[in-house]
GROMACS .gro file of C-alpha atoms in nm:
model
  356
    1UNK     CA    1  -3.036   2.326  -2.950
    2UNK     CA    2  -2.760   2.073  -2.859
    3UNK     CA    3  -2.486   2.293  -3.058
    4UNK     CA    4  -2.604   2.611  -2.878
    5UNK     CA    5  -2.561   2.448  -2.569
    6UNK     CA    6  -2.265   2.328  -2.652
    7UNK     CA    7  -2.159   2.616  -2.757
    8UNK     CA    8  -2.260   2.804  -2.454
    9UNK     CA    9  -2.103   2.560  -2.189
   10UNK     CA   10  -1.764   2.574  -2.367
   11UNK     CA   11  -1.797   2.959  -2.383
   12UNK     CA   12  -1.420   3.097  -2.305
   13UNK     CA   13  -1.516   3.318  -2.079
   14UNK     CA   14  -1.662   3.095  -1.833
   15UNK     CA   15  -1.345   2.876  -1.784
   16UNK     CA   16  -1.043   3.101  -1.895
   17UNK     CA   17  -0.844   3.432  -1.817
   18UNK     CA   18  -0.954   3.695  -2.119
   19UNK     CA   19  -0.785   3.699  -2.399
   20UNK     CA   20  -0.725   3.287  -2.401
   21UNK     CA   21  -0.917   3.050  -2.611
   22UNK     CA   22  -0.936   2.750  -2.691
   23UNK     CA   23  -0.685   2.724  -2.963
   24UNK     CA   24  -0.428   2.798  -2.750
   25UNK     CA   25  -0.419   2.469  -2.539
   26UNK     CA   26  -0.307   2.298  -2.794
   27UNK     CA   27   0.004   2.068  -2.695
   28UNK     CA   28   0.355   2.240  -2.837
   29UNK     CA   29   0.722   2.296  -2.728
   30UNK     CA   30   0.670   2.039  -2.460
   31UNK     CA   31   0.363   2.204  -2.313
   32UNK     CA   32   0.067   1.938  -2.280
   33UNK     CA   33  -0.266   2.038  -2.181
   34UNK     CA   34  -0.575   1.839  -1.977
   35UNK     CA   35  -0.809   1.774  -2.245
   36UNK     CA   36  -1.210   1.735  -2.239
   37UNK     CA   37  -1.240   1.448  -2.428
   38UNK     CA   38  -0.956   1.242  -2.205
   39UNK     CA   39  -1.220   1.218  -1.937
   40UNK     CA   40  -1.391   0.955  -2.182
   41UNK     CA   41  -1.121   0.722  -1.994
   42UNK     CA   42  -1.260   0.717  -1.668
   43UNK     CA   43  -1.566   0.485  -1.745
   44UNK     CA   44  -1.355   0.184  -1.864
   45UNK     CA   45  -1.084   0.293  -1.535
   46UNK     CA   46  -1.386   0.258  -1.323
   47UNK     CA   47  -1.480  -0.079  -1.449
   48UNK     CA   48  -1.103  -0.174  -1.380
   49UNK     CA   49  -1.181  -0.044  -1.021
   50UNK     CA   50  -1.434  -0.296  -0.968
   51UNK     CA   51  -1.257  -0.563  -1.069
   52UNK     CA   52  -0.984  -0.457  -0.857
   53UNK     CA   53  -1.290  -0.418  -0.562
   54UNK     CA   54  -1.399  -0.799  -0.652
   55UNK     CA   55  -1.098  -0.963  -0.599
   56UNK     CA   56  -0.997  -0.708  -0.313
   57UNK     CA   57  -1.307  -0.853  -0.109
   58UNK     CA   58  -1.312  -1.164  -0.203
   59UNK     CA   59  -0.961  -1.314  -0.142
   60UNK     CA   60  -0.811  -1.026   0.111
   61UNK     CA   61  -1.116  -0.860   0.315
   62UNK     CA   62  -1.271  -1.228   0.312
   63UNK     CA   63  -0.984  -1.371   0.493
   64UNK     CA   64  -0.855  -1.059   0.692
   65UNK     CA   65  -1.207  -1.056   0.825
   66UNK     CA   66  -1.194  -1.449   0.937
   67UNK     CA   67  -0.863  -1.350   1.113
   68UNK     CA   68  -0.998  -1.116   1.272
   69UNK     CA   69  -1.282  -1.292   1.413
   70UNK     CA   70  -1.567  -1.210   1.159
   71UNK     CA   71  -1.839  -1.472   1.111
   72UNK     CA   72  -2.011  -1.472   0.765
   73UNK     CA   73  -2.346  -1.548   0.904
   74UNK     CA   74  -2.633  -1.710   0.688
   75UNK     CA   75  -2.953  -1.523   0.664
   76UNK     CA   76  -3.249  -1.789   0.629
   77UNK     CA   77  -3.448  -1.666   0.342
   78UNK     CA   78  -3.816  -1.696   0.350
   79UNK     CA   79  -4.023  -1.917   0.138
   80UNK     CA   80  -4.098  -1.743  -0.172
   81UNK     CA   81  -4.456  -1.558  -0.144
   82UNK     CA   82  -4.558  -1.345  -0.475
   83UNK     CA   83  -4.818  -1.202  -0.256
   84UNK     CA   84  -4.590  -1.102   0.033
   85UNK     CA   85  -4.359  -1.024  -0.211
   86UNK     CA   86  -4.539  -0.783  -0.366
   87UNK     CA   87  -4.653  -0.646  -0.071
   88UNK     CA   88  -4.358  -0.588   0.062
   89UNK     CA   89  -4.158  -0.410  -0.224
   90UNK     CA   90  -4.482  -0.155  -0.305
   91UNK     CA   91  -4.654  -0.111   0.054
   92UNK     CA   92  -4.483  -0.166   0.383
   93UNK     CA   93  -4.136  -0.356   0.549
   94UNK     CA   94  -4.368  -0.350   0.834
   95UNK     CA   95  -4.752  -0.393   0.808
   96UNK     CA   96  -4.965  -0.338   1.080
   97UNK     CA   97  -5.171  -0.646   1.271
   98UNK     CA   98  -5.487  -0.544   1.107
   99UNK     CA   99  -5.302  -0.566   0.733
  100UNK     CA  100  -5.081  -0.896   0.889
  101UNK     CA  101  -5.431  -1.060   0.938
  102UNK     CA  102  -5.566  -0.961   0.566
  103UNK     CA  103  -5.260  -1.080   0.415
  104UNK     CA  104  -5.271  -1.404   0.649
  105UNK     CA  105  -5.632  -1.491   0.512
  106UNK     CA  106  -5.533  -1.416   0.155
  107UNK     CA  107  -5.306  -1.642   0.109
  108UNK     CA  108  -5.511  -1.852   0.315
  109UNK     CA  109  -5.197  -1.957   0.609
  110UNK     CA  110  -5.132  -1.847   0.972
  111UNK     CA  111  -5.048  -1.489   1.141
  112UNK     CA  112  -4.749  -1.639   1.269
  113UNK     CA  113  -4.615  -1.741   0.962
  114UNK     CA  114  -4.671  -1.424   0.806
  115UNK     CA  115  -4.524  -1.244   1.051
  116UNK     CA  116  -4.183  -1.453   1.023
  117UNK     CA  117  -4.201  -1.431   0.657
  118UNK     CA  118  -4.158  -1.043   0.719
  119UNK     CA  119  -3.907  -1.053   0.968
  120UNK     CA  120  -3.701  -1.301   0.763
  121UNK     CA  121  -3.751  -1.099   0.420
  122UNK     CA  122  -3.628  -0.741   0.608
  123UNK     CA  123  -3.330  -0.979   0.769
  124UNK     CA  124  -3.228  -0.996   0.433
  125UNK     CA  125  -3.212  -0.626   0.354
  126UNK     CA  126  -2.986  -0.585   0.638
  127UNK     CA  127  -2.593  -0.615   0.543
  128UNK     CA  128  -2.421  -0.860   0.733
  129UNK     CA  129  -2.166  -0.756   0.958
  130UNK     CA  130  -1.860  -0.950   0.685
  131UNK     CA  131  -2.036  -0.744   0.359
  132UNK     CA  132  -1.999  -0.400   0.584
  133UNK     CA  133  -1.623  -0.506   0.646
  134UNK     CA  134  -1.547  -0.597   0.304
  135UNK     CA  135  -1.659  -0.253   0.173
  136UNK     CA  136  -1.514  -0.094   0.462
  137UNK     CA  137  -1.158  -0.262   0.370
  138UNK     CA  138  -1.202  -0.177   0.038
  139UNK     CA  139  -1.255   0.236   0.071
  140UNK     CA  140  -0.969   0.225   0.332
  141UNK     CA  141  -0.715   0.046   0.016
  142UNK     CA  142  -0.797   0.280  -0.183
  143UNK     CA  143  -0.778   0.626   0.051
  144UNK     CA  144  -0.454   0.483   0.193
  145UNK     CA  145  -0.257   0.407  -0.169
  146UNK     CA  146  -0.451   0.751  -0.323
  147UNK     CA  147  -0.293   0.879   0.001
  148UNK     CA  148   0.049   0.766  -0.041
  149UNK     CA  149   0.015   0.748  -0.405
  150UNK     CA  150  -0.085   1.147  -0.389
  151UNK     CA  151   0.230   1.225  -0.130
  152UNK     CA  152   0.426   1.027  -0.406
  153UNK     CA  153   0.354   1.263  -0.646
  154UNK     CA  154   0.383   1.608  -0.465
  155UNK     CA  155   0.638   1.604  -0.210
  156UNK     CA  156   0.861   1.691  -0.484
  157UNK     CA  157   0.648   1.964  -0.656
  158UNK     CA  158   0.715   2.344  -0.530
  159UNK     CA  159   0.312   2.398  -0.516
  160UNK     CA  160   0.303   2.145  -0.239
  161UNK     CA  161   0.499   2.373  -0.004
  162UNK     CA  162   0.421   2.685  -0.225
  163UNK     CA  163   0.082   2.768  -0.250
  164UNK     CA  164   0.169   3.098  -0.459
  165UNK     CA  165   0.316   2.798  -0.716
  166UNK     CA  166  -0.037   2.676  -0.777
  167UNK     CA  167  -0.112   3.022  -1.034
  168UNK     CA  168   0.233   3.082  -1.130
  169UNK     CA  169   0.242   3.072  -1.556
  170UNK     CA  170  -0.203   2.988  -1.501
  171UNK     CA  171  -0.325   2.854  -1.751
  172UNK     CA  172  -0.075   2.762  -1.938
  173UNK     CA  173   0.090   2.483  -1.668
  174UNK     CA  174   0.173   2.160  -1.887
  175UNK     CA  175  -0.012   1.860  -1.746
  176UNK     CA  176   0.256   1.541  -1.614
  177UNK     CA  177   0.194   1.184  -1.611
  178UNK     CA  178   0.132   1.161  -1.241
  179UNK     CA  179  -0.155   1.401  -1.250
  180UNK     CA  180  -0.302   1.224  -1.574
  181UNK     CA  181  -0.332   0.927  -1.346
  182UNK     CA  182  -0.368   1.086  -1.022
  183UNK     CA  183  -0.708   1.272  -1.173
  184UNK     CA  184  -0.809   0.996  -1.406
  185UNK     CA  185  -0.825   0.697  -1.132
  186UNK     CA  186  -1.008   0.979  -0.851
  187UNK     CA  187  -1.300   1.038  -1.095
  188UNK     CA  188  -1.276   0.667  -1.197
  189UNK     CA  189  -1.331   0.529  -0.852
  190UNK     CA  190  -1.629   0.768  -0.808
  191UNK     CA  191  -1.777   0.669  -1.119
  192UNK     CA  192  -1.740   0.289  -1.009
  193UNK     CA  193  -1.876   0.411  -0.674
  194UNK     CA  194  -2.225   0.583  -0.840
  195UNK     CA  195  -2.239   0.214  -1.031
  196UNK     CA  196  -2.262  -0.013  -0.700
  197UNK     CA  197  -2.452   0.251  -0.522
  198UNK     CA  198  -2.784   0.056  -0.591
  199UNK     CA  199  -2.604  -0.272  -0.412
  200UNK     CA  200  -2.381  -0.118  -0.155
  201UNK     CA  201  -2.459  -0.106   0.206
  202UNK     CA  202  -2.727   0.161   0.298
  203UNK     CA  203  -2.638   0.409   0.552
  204UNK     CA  204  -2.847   0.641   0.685
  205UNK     CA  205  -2.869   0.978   0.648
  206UNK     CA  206  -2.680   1.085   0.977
  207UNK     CA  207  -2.386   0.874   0.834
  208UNK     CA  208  -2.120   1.122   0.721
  209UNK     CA  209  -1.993   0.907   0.459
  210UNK     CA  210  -2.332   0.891   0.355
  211UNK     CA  211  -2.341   1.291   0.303
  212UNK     CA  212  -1.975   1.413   0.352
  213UNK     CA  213  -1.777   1.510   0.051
  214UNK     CA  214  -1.463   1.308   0.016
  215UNK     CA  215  -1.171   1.439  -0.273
  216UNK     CA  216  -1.248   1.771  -0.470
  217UNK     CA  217  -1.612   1.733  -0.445
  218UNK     CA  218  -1.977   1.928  -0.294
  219UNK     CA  219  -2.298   1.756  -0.158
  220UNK     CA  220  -2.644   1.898  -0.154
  221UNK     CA  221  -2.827   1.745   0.159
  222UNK     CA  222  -3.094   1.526   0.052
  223UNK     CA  223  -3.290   1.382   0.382
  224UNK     CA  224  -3.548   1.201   0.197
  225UNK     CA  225  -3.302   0.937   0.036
  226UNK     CA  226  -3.015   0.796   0.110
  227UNK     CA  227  -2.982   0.641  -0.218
  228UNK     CA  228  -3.021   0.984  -0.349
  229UNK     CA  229  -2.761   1.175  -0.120
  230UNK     CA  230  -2.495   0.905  -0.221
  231UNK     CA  231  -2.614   0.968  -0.599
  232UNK     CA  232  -2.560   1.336  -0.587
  233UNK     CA  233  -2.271   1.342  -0.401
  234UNK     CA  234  -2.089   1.122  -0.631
  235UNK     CA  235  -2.216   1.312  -0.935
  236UNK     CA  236  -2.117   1.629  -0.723
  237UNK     CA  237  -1.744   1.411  -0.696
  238UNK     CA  238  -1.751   1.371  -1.067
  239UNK     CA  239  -1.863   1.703  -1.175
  240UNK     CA  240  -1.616   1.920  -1.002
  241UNK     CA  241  -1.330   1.708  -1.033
  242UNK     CA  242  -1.374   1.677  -1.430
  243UNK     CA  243  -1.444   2.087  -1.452
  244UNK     CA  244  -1.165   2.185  -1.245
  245UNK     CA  245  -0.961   1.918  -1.553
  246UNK     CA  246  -1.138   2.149  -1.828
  247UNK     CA  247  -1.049   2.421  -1.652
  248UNK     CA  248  -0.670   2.335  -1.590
  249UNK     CA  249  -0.716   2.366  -1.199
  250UNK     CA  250  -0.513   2.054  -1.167
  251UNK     CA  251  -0.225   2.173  -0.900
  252UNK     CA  252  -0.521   2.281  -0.698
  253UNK     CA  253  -0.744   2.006  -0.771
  254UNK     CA  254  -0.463   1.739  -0.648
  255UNK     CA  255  -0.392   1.930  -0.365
  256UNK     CA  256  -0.776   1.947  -0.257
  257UNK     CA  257  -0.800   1.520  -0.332
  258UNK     CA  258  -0.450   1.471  -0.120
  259UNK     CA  259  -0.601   1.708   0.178
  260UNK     CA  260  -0.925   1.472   0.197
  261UNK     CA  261  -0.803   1.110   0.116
  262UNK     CA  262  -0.496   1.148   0.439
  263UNK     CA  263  -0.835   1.164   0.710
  264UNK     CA  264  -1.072   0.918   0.517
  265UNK     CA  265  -0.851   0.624   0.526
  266UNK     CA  266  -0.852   0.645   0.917
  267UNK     CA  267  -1.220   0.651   0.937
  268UNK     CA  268  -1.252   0.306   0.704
  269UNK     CA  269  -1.055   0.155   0.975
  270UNK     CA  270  -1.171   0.250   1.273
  271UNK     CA  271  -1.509   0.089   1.097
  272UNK     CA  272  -1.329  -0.203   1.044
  273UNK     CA  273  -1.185  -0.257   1.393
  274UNK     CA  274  -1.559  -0.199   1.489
  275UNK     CA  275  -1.727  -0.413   1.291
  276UNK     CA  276  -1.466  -0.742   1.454
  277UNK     CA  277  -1.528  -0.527   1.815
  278UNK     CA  278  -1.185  -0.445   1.876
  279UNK     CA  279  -1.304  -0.138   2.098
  280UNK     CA  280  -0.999  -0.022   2.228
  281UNK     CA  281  -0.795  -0.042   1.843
  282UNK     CA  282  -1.112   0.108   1.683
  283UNK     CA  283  -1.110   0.359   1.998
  284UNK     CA  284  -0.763   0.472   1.869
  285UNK     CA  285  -0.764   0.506   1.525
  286UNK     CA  286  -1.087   0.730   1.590
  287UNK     CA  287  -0.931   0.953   1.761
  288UNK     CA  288  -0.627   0.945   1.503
  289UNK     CA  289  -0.924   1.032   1.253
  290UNK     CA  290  -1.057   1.327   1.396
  291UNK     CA  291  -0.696   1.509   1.471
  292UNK     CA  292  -0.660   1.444   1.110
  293UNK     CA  293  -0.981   1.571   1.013
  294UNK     CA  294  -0.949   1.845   1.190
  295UNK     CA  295  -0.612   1.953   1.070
  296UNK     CA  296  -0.725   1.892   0.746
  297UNK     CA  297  -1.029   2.041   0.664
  298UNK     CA  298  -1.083   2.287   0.982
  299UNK     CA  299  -0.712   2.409   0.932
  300UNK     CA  300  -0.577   2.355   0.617
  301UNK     CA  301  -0.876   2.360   0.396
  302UNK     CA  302  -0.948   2.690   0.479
  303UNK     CA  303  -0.611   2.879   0.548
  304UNK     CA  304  -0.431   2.701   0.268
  305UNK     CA  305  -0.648   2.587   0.006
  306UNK     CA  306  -0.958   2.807   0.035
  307UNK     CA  307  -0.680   3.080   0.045
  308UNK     CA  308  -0.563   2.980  -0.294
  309UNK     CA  309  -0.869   2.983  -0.471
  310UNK     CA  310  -0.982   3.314  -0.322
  311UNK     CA  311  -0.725   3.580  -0.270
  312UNK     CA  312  -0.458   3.443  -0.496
  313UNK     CA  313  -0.608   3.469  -0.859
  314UNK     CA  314  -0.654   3.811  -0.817
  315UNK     CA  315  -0.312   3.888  -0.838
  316UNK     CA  316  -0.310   3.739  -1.159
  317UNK     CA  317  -0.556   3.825  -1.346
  318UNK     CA  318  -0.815   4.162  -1.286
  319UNK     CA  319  -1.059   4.002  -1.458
  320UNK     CA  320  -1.200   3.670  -1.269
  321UNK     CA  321  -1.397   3.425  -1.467
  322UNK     CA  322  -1.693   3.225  -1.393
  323UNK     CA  323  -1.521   2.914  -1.293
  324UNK     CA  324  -1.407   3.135  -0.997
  325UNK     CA  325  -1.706   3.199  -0.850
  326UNK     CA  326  -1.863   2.844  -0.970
  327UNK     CA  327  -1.558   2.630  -0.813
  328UNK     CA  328  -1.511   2.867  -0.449
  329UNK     CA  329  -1.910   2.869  -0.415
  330UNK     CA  330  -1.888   2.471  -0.409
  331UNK     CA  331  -1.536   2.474  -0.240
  332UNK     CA  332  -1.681   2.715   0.042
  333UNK     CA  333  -1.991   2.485   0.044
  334UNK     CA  334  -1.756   2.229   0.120
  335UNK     CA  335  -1.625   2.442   0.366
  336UNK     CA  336  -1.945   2.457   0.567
  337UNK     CA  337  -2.009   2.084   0.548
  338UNK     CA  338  -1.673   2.079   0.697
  339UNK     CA  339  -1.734   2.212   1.014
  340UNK     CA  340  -2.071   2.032   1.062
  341UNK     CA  341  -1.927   1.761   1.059
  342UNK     CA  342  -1.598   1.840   1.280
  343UNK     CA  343  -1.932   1.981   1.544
  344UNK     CA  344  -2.048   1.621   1.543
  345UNK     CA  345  -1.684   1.443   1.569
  346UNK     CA  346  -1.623   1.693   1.809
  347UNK     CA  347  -1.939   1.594   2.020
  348UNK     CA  348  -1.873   1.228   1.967
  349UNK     CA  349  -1.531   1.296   2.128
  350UNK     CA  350  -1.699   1.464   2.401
  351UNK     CA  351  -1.895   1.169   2.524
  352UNK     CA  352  -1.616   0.949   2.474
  353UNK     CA  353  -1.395   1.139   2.717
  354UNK     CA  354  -1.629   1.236   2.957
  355UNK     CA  355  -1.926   0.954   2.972
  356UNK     CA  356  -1.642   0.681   2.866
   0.00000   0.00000   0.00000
């Protein structure tokens, strides 16, 4: 069963022009090709990441944040309760006064005390404010260098000013260095994302970072859980950035990453700034966020990179494959969460000019 699906997924049809197989990305006269199996790399690059992370937060965010006025306050903990305990992981954060009283007589101590026990065990849950800007300086490092890193790489490639350049000689576009490593440390950093997810800072599900697709990636809205929406949408990250490798989409794919990482950077930020209540710096560099986002992925997202994918292919082949409609139904998914989320910056920027 595992062959036939194998077999099935791989199918040439699905990811190719017709008449192109697989036999004929094989590397020769100085033509290399993405490969499946080089995504293998991105685990052990994504354990590099969070080493990278570790020492990032510890001995730069750590001190940055003390500069910046940032007290690493001490939660108390509670005194350990297997009862509560248990009650608190399998029934309710927050029992009601009839259930505070039951507990209270079972294990044979005071309302009051089982009442702070609560409010001191859901303390804990909450992220302090130095563990939400340590992760917050540690997406914004690695958006800024992707960003730079990513203008690095293109300014000098025709595509980058030449959209028409993305298809010219498809699929048979040799694969350089820079987008080996541009692609491979993208998915890694999602992977090493979808392995702290279970530790990171919760955010709810209003959060766009929480639901938002940043790089070459789709989200399916999942209210319920916001350990689930961060799930998928790293998966979602993962999934369409390793097909679009298999499928050689890799000038578009870089292009796509490049358009999201410039915005997302200025967001981190502005979080930053908040979290040490510098209002009128954390003021600005919102505002620098959403022009950004909106030139981005209101203007061009659509008109440049939705064009692409689209209208472009079909002067080049007659004949479009399933990737097509696979990749522009996630891209123009994308699209849509897009300008949700431009409505809400949009209303946010409202307020903040006309309510102050």
């Amino acid at each position: 069963i595992l062959k036939t699906l194998n077999s099935w997924f791989w199918w040439e049809n699905i990811w190719m022009p017709i008449n192109c197989t697989w036999a004929d990305f094989v590397d020769r006269d100085g033509l290399v090709f993405p490969k499946p199996q080089q995504l293998y790399a991105t685990i052990p690059y994504a354990f590099v990441l969070l080493l990278i992370r570790f020492f990032t937060e510890r001995y730069v965010a750590i001190p940055l944040a003390k500069a910046l006025g940032i007290k690493n306050v001490r939660r108390v903990k509670p005194q350990p309760n297997p009862v509560l305990e248990s009650y608190f992981r399998e029934c309710s954060r927050h029992p009601s006064q009839s259930e505070i009283q039951g507990l209270a007589k079972k294990c044979n101590c005071t309302v009051h005390l089982v009442e702070k026990w609560f409010r001191r065990r859901r303390n804990l849950e909450i992220p302090t404010v130095l563990r939400k800007f340590q992760e917050a300086f540690w997406r914004f490092s690695f958006y800024l260098t992707s960003s730079i890193v990513g203008f690095i790489f293109l300014y000098d490639k025709p595509w980058f000013y030449d959209i028409w350049q993305t298809w010219v000689g498809y699929p048979f576009q040799t694969l350089l260095p820079s987008q080996y490593w541009y692609y491979m440390t993208e998915i890694g950093f999602y992977f090493s994302l979808l392995f702290t997810v279970g530790i990171d800072n919760k955010r709810k599900a209003s959060d766009p970072q929480g639901l938002y697709v940043i790089g070459f990636t789709s989200v399916f809205f999942c209210p319920s859980q916001d350990f689930m929406a961060h799930v998928v949408h790293h998966l979602a990250a993962i999934g369409l950035m390793s097909g679009s490798w298999c499928g050689n989409y890799v000038r578009l794919g870089t292009l796509v990453i490049f358009v999201h990482d410039t915005a997302d950077f200025w967001l981190e930020a502005a979080k930053m700034f908040n979290y040490a209540r510098w209002e009128k710096t954390c003021n600005m560099l919102f505002i620098i966020f959403s022009i950004t986002f909106f030139i981005t992925r209101i203007i061009l997202f659509p008109f440049w990179i939705l064009r692409a994918t689209l209208y472009q292919p079909t002067y080049y082949s007659t004949t479009p494959v399933i990737a097509y409609f696979l990749f522009n139904g996630m891209l123009l998914t994308l699209q849509g969460l897009h300008l949700y989320w431009g409505y809400l910056i949009f209303k946010i920027l409202k307020r903040f000019v006309f309510l102050k």
